[in-house]
Amino acid sequence: MGDPHTDRRPIGRRMTPQRADYRRLAQSAEIGTVTRGQLAVLAQNLTCIGLISATESHLLVTLVNTAPAEAFDKSGRPIIFKSNQQLGFEIGRSAGRVSRMLSSLFDAGLITMQDSGNYKRYPVRNGDGAIVDGCGIDMRILIARYRELDQLVRQAKAEKSAASAALRRYRGALRNLRYALATVTRLSDRALVRIEGRVERVVALVGVASRAPSALLRRASALFDWFVERLMQLPLRSESASETENSTCTYAENGIHKQTTNPDPFEESNDNRRSADAEQLHLLEAGSASKRAYETSLERASSQVNGRERQPQAVVALQDLVRAIPALKAYGFALPRSWADLARLVPLMCRLTGISDDARRRAIEQMGEQQAAVAIAVTLQKYDWQEVKSPGGYLRAMTDRAAAGELHLARSIFGLAARNSMEALN
């Protein structure tokens, strides 16, 4: 049997590597750079970044205010020696609750603690009566981390302000749009129904506005403003500047801009170039589509994705795709200036149409990133025209056709471009 008089209780507070690092950081604090008032304000604001709870913030403010103001001067030592019972009395909590909250503040790096052998808190003074050491609650870590924590608080407040502004802007834009829909009389019923359907899809995509990201709310607000301009039949904004920015070629000949585009922007294909003499198929069926859209690479070997051989597809010029998919602009997407921009829009298009991540991944694995982006854009356009009720199933069917070598995305793009041209003339 063991000695009954042996005290097996561990001496001191539980120590972890993180707490030891906080203690070392507290020793490097430059006392005198931050006042007690600044620390008290910081302690009150730490709840907005979710670092501590409101009760823990109350305890931290009490600790800061307990130390005298001169303790935060250069020659001071901001150490608190109050007992848990006294701190609990001041904040209206039990001593056990205060002990647990002090441990949480220690783990959060807002205080450090040095316990004595009998768990008492007391100062160690020199011959002049100044505190040189002690066992208690050390506030120096809060001084060392003041700039870091204050920056986090300012960032959180700025994000909250931006989110509130975006929410108010979204609600106001939606209210204006619904009022315009109720009062406009110059558009046909079919056009009004189409716009109302698009509005409801955007509202469904946003969901609960108070919980939506501010970036999504701003995009939706800009789209609602565009809808109002269309309902009011305002003239289109000039796009000459954006068309100039889309140019990627720095060479010009006889005043006519000529652009050369790599058909495989997502692959290591420096050897694959478009030929000006490549065969152009079904030229008469293209309508207003650009002749560049039919150019194909000469002697290009079929590429492989995840071990699957992908059949070569006719190259579609990005300008023709943008012209064939007006739904991109209708839903407020930034018009892509490169194939990489279009690839970045794919997740948003899938979310808008309800295409699952699995269907998107399968399309990319089978067709490649560029062709899959084109297929999803075609799906978006047909979904906007209400010709496709299940966009996810439609994309899976296109993926299966691509696997069988029966998918011709170029023809779909040319057909959509010709159809849009006919509707514009009508």
Coordinates of C-alpha atoms in Angstrom, one line a residue:
M1 CA 0.0 0.0 0.0
G2 CA 1.2 3.5 -0.8
D3 CA 1.9 6.2 1.8
P4 CA -1.5 7.8 2.7
H5 CA 0.2 11.0 3.5
T6 CA 1.7 11.5 0.1
D7 CA 0.1 14.4 -1.8
R8 CA -0.5 13.3 -5.3
R9 CA -2.1 16.5 -6.4
P10 CA 0.0 18.1 -9.3
I11 CA 1.6 21.4 -8.4
G12 CA 0.6 24.3 -10.7
R13 CA -1.7 24.8 -13.6
R14 CA -1.7 22.3 -16.5
M15 CA 1.0 23.3 -18.9
T16 CA 0.9 22.8 -22.7
P17 CA 3.3 23.8 -25.5
Q18 CA 1.0 26.6 -26.5
R19 CA 0.8 28.0 -23.0
A20 CA 4.5 27.8 -22.7
D21 CA 4.9 29.8 -25.9
Y22 CA 2.4 32.4 -24.6
R23 CA 4.5 32.8 -21.5
R24 CA 7.7 33.4 -23.6
L25 CA 5.8 35.9 -25.7
A26 CA 4.6 37.8 -22.6
Q27 CA 8.2 38.2 -21.4
S28 CA 9.0 40.0 -24.7
A29 CA 6.2 42.6 -24.3
E30 CA 7.3 46.2 -24.4
I31 CA 5.5 47.7 -21.4
G32 CA 4.5 51.3 -21.9
T33 CA 3.5 51.1 -25.6
V34 CA -0.2 50.5 -24.8
T35 CA -2.3 52.2 -22.1
R36 CA -4.8 50.6 -19.8
G37 CA -7.7 52.3 -21.5
Q38 CA -6.7 50.9 -24.9
L39 CA -6.5 47.4 -23.5
A40 CA -9.9 47.8 -21.8
V41 CA -11.5 48.8 -25.1
L42 CA -9.8 45.9 -26.9
A43 CA -11.1 43.5 -24.3
Q44 CA -14.6 44.7 -24.8
N45 CA -14.4 44.3 -28.6
L46 CA -12.9 40.8 -28.7
T47 CA -16.3 39.3 -28.8
C48 CA -17.0 40.5 -32.3
I49 CA -14.2 38.3 -33.7
G50 CA -15.5 35.2 -31.8
L51 CA -12.3 34.8 -29.8
I52 CA -14.1 34.8 -26.4
S53 CA -17.6 35.0 -25.1
A54 CA -19.3 38.0 -23.5
T55 CA -18.8 36.7 -20.0
E56 CA -15.1 36.0 -20.6
S57 CA -14.8 39.5 -22.1
H58 CA -16.4 40.9 -18.9
L59 CA -13.8 39.0 -16.8
L60 CA -10.9 40.3 -19.0
V61 CA -12.1 43.9 -18.7
T62 CA -12.3 43.4 -14.9
L63 CA -8.7 42.1 -14.9
V64 CA -7.4 45.0 -17.0
N65 CA -9.2 47.6 -14.8
T66 CA -7.9 45.9 -11.6
A67 CA -4.3 46.7 -12.4
P68 CA -3.4 50.3 -11.6
A69 CA -2.7 52.6 -14.6
E70 CA 1.0 53.0 -13.6
A71 CA 1.4 49.2 -13.9
F72 CA 1.2 49.7 -17.7
D73 CA 4.0 52.2 -17.7
K74 CA 7.6 51.3 -18.7
S75 CA 8.6 50.5 -15.1
G76 CA 5.3 48.8 -14.2
R77 CA 4.4 45.1 -13.9
P78 CA 0.7 44.4 -14.8
I79 CA 0.1 41.3 -12.7
I80 CA -3.2 40.6 -10.9
F81 CA -3.3 39.0 -7.5
K82 CA -7.0 38.8 -6.8
S83 CA -8.4 35.4 -5.9
N84 CA -11.0 33.6 -8.0
Q85 CA -13.6 34.1 -5.2
Q86 CA -13.1 37.9 -5.3
L87 CA -13.2 38.0 -9.2
G88 CA -16.3 35.9 -9.1
F89 CA -18.0 38.3 -6.7
E90 CA -17.2 41.3 -9.0
I91 CA -18.6 39.7 -12.2
G92 CA -21.4 37.7 -10.6
R93 CA -20.0 34.2 -11.2
S94 CA -18.8 31.4 -9.0
A95 CA -15.2 30.8 -8.1
G96 CA -15.2 27.6 -10.1
R97 CA -16.6 29.3 -13.2
V98 CA -13.9 32.0 -12.9
S99 CA -11.2 29.3 -12.8
R100 CA -12.5 27.7 -16.0
M101 CA -12.8 31.1 -17.7
L102 CA -9.2 32.0 -16.7
S103 CA -8.0 28.7 -18.3
S104 CA -10.0 29.6 -21.5
L105 CA -8.3 33.1 -21.6
F106 CA -5.0 31.4 -21.1
D107 CA -5.6 29.1 -24.0
A108 CA -6.7 32.0 -26.2
G109 CA -3.4 33.8 -25.5
L110 CA -5.0 36.8 -23.7
I111 CA -3.5 36.2 -20.3
T112 CA -0.7 34.1 -18.8
M113 CA -0.7 32.6 -15.3
Q114 CA 2.0 31.6 -12.8
D115 CA 0.7 29.5 -9.8
S116 CA 2.4 29.1 -6.5
G117 CA 2.9 25.8 -4.7
N118 CA -0.2 26.4 -2.6
Y119 CA -2.2 28.0 -5.4
K120 CA -2.1 31.4 -3.7
R121 CA -1.5 34.7 -5.6
Y122 CA 1.0 37.1 -4.2
P123 CA 3.6 39.7 -5.4
V124 CA 7.4 39.6 -4.8
R125 CA 8.7 43.1 -4.0
N126 CA 12.2 44.5 -3.9
G127 CA 13.7 46.7 -1.2
D128 CA 12.0 49.8 -2.6
G129 CA 8.6 48.1 -2.5
A130 CA 8.3 47.7 -6.3
I131 CA 6.9 44.5 -7.7
V132 CA 9.6 42.5 -9.5
D133 CA 7.9 39.2 -9.7
G134 CA 4.8 37.3 -8.4
C135 CA 2.4 34.5 -8.8
G136 CA -0.8 35.6 -10.4
I137 CA -2.5 36.6 -13.6
D138 CA 0.0 38.3 -16.0
M139 CA -1.5 40.8 -18.5
R140 CA 1.7 41.4 -20.5
I141 CA 0.6 38.9 -23.3
L142 CA -2.3 41.3 -24.1
I143 CA 0.2 44.1 -24.5
A144 CA 2.4 42.0 -26.8
R145 CA -0.6 41.0 -29.0
Y146 CA -2.4 44.3 -29.0
R147 CA -1.6 45.3 -32.6
E148 CA -2.5 41.9 -33.9
L149 CA -5.8 41.7 -32.0
D150 CA -6.7 45.3 -32.7
Q151 CA -6.2 44.7 -36.5
L152 CA -8.5 41.6 -36.3
V153 CA -11.2 43.7 -34.5
R154 CA -11.0 46.5 -37.1
Q155 CA -11.2 44.0 -40.0
A156 CA -14.2 42.3 -38.4
K157 CA -16.0 45.7 -38.0
A158 CA -15.2 46.7 -41.6
E159 CA -16.6 43.4 -42.9
K160 CA -19.7 43.8 -40.8
S161 CA -20.2 47.3 -42.1
A162 CA -19.7 46.2 -45.7
A163 CA -22.1 43.3 -45.2
S164 CA -24.8 45.6 -43.8
A165 CA -24.4 48.0 -46.6
A166 CA -24.6 45.2 -49.2
L167 CA -27.7 43.8 -47.5
R168 CA -29.4 47.2 -47.5
R169 CA -28.4 47.7 -51.2
Y170 CA -29.7 44.3 -52.1
R171 CA -33.1 44.8 -50.4
G172 CA -33.5 48.3 -52.0
A173 CA -32.6 47.0 -55.5
L174 CA -35.0 44.1 -55.2
R175 CA -37.8 46.4 -54.0
N176 CA -37.2 48.8 -56.9
L177 CA -37.2 45.9 -59.4
R178 CA -40.4 44.5 -58.2
Y179 CA -42.0 47.9 -58.3
A180 CA -40.8 48.3 -61.9
L181 CA -42.2 44.9 -62.8
A182 CA -45.6 45.9 -61.4
T183 CA -45.8 49.2 -63.3
V184 CA -44.1 48.7 -66.6
T185 CA -46.4 48.5 -69.6
R186 CA -44.2 48.7 -72.7
L187 CA -42.9 45.1 -72.6
S188 CA -44.8 42.0 -73.8
D189 CA -46.2 39.5 -71.3
R190 CA -43.6 36.9 -72.5
A191 CA -40.7 39.2 -71.8
L192 CA -42.1 40.1 -68.3
V193 CA -42.5 36.4 -67.5
R194 CA -39.0 35.7 -68.5
I195 CA -37.6 38.5 -66.4
E196 CA -39.7 37.5 -63.4
G197 CA -38.4 34.0 -63.7
R198 CA -34.8 35.2 -63.7
V199 CA -35.4 37.4 -60.7
E200 CA -36.9 34.5 -58.7
R201 CA -33.9 32.3 -59.6
V202 CA -31.5 35.0 -58.4
V203 CA -33.5 35.4 -55.2
A204 CA -33.5 31.6 -54.7
L205 CA -29.7 31.5 -55.3
V206 CA -29.2 34.2 -52.6
G207 CA -31.5 32.5 -50.1
V208 CA -31.7 34.2 -46.8
A209 CA -30.2 37.6 -47.5
S210 CA -29.0 38.3 -44.0
R211 CA -26.8 35.2 -44.2
A212 CA -25.6 35.5 -47.8
P213 CA -22.0 36.7 -48.5
S214 CA -21.7 40.4 -49.2
A215 CA -20.0 39.7 -52.6
L216 CA -23.0 37.6 -53.7
L217 CA -25.4 40.4 -52.6
R218 CA -23.5 43.0 -54.6
R219 CA -23.6 40.9 -57.7
A220 CA -27.4 40.3 -57.2
S221 CA -27.9 44.1 -56.7
A222 CA -26.0 44.9 -59.9
L223 CA -28.1 42.3 -61.8
F224 CA -31.3 43.8 -60.4
D225 CA -30.2 47.3 -61.5
W226 CA -29.6 45.9 -65.0
F227 CA -33.1 44.4 -65.0
V228 CA -34.6 47.8 -64.1
E229 CA -32.7 49.4 -67.0
R230 CA -34.0 46.8 -69.4
L231 CA -37.6 47.2 -68.1
M232 CA -37.2 51.0 -68.6
Q233 CA -35.8 50.3 -72.1
L234 CA -32.8 52.5 -71.4
P235 CA -30.0 52.6 -74.1
L236 CA -27.3 50.0 -73.7
R237 CA -24.1 51.1 -72.0
S238 CA -21.1 51.6 -74.3
E239 CA -18.9 48.4 -74.4
S240 CA -16.2 49.8 -76.6
A241 CA -13.8 50.1 -73.7
S242 CA -14.3 46.5 -72.6
E243 CA -13.9 45.2 -76.1
T244 CA -10.6 47.0 -76.3
E245 CA -9.4 45.6 -73.0
N246 CA -10.2 42.1 -74.3
S247 CA -7.6 42.3 -77.0
T248 CA -4.5 40.2 -76.1
C249 CA -2.5 40.7 -79.3
T250 CA 0.0 43.6 -79.4
Y251 CA 0.5 43.4 -83.1
A252 CA -1.7 45.1 -85.7
E253 CA -1.5 45.2 -89.5
N254 CA -3.2 47.8 -91.8
G255 CA -5.3 49.0 -88.9
I256 CA -7.1 45.7 -88.5
H257 CA -6.5 43.9 -85.2
K258 CA -5.5 40.2 -85.6
Q259 CA -5.7 37.9 -82.6
T260 CA -4.2 34.5 -82.3
T261 CA -5.6 32.2 -79.5
N262 CA -4.2 28.9 -78.2
P263 CA -7.0 26.4 -78.4
D264 CA -5.7 24.5 -75.4
P265 CA -5.3 27.1 -72.7
F266 CA -5.7 24.5 -69.9
E267 CA -3.1 22.1 -71.2
E268 CA 0.6 22.0 -71.8
S269 CA 0.2 22.3 -75.6
N270 CA 2.7 24.8 -76.9
D271 CA 3.1 22.6 -80.0
N272 CA -0.6 22.9 -80.8
R273 CA -1.4 26.0 -82.8
R274 CA -4.3 27.0 -84.9
S275 CA -3.8 27.0 -88.7
A276 CA -5.2 29.8 -90.8
D277 CA -5.7 27.2 -93.6
A278 CA -7.6 24.7 -91.4
E279 CA -10.7 23.1 -92.7
Q280 CA -13.9 25.0 -92.0
L281 CA -16.9 22.8 -91.8
H282 CA -20.6 23.7 -92.2
L283 CA -19.7 27.3 -93.0
L284 CA -23.2 28.2 -94.3
E285 CA -24.8 26.9 -91.2
A286 CA -22.9 29.2 -88.9
G287 CA -25.1 32.3 -89.3
S288 CA -23.2 35.2 -87.8
A289 CA -20.6 33.0 -86.1
S290 CA -17.0 34.0 -86.7
K291 CA -14.9 32.0 -89.2
R292 CA -12.2 31.6 -86.6
A293 CA -14.5 29.4 -84.7
Y294 CA -14.1 26.5 -87.2
E295 CA -10.4 26.5 -87.2
T296 CA -8.9 23.2 -85.9
S297 CA -5.3 22.3 -85.1
L298 CA -3.4 20.4 -87.8
E299 CA -2.0 17.0 -86.8
R300 CA -3.1 17.4 -83.2
A301 CA -3.0 14.2 -81.2
S302 CA -6.0 13.4 -79.0
S303 CA -5.3 14.3 -75.4
Q304 CA -5.9 12.1 -72.4
V305 CA -7.5 13.0 -69.1
N306 CA -7.2 10.6 -66.2
G307 CA -6.4 7.7 -68.5
R308 CA -9.4 8.4 -70.8
E309 CA -8.8 9.3 -74.4
R310 CA -10.7 12.5 -75.4
Q311 CA -11.7 13.0 -79.0
P312 CA -10.6 16.3 -80.5
Q313 CA -13.2 19.0 -80.7
A314 CA -13.6 21.8 -83.2
V315 CA -12.2 25.0 -81.6
V316 CA -14.7 27.6 -80.6
A317 CA -13.6 31.3 -80.4
L318 CA -14.3 32.9 -77.0
Q319 CA -16.0 35.8 -78.7
D320 CA -18.5 33.5 -80.4
L321 CA -19.2 31.7 -77.2
V322 CA -20.0 35.0 -75.4
R323 CA -22.2 36.0 -78.3
A324 CA -24.0 32.7 -78.3
I325 CA -24.6 32.7 -74.5
P326 CA -26.4 35.9 -73.6
A327 CA -27.5 34.3 -70.3
L328 CA -24.0 35.1 -68.9
K329 CA -24.8 38.8 -69.1
A330 CA -28.4 38.3 -68.1
Y331 CA -27.5 36.6 -64.8
G332 CA -24.8 39.3 -64.0
F333 CA -21.7 37.2 -64.7
A334 CA -18.6 39.2 -65.7
L335 CA -18.0 38.5 -69.4
P336 CA -15.0 36.2 -69.7
R337 CA -11.9 37.7 -71.3
S338 CA -10.1 34.4 -71.4
W339 CA -10.8 30.7 -71.1
A340 CA -9.4 30.8 -67.6
D341 CA -12.1 33.4 -66.7
L342 CA -14.8 31.1 -68.1
A343 CA -13.4 28.2 -66.1
R344 CA -13.7 30.3 -62.9
L345 CA -17.4 30.9 -63.7
V346 CA -18.2 27.2 -63.9
P347 CA -18.9 26.7 -60.2
L348 CA -21.2 29.7 -60.1
M349 CA -23.1 28.5 -63.3
C350 CA -23.4 25.1 -61.8
R351 CA -24.8 26.5 -58.5
L352 CA -27.3 28.7 -60.4
T353 CA -28.6 25.8 -62.5
G354 CA -28.5 23.2 -59.8
I355 CA -25.8 21.0 -61.5
S356 CA -24.1 18.8 -58.9
D357 CA -20.4 18.7 -58.2
D358 CA -20.3 15.1 -59.3
A359 CA -21.8 15.9 -62.7
R360 CA -19.3 18.8 -63.1
R361 CA -16.3 16.6 -62.2
R362 CA -17.4 13.9 -64.6
A363 CA -17.7 16.4 -67.4
I364 CA -14.2 17.8 -66.7
E365 CA -12.7 14.3 -66.5
Q366 CA -14.3 13.3 -69.8
M367 CA -14.1 16.5 -71.9
G368 CA -11.4 18.5 -70.3
E369 CA -11.8 21.8 -68.4
Q370 CA -12.3 24.0 -71.4
Q371 CA -14.8 21.8 -73.2
A372 CA -16.7 21.2 -70.0
A373 CA -16.9 24.9 -69.4
V374 CA -18.4 25.3 -72.9
A375 CA -20.9 22.5 -72.2
I376 CA -22.0 24.0 -68.9
A377 CA -22.4 27.4 -70.6
V378 CA -24.6 25.8 -73.3
T379 CA -26.6 24.2 -70.5
L380 CA -27.1 27.5 -68.8
Q381 CA -28.4 29.1 -71.9
K382 CA -30.9 26.4 -72.6
Y383 CA -31.9 26.4 -68.9
D384 CA -32.5 30.2 -69.3
W385 CA -34.7 29.5 -72.3
Q386 CA -36.6 26.9 -70.2
E387 CA -35.7 24.2 -72.8
V388 CA -34.0 22.1 -70.2
K389 CA -35.8 21.1 -67.0
S390 CA -32.9 19.1 -65.5
P391 CA -29.6 20.8 -66.2
G392 CA -27.7 18.1 -64.3
G393 CA -29.2 15.3 -66.3
Y394 CA -28.6 17.3 -69.5
L395 CA -24.9 17.7 -68.7
R396 CA -24.5 14.1 -67.9
A397 CA -26.1 13.2 -71.2
M398 CA -23.6 15.5 -73.0
T399 CA -20.8 13.8 -71.0
D400 CA -22.0 10.4 -72.2
R401 CA -22.1 11.6 -75.8
A402 CA -18.6 13.0 -75.5
A403 CA -17.4 9.6 -74.2
A404 CA -19.0 8.0 -77.3
G405 CA -17.4 10.6 -79.6
E406 CA -20.9 12.0 -80.6
L407 CA -20.8 15.4 -79.0
H408 CA -20.3 18.4 -81.2
L409 CA -20.2 21.5 -79.0
A410 CA -19.1 23.8 -81.8
R411 CA -22.3 23.1 -83.7
S412 CA -24.3 23.9 -80.6
I413 CA -22.5 27.2 -80.2
F414 CA -22.9 28.2 -83.8
G415 CA -26.6 27.3 -83.6
L416 CA -27.1 29.4 -80.5
A417 CA -25.3 32.3 -82.1
A418 CA -27.4 32.1 -85.2
R419 CA -30.6 31.9 -83.1
N420 CA -29.6 34.9 -81.0
S421 CA -28.9 36.9 -84.2
M422 CA -32.3 36.0 -85.6
E423 CA -34.1 37.0 -82.4
A424 CA -32.1 40.3 -82.4
L425 CA -33.4 41.0 -85.9
N426 CA -37.0 40.2 -85.0

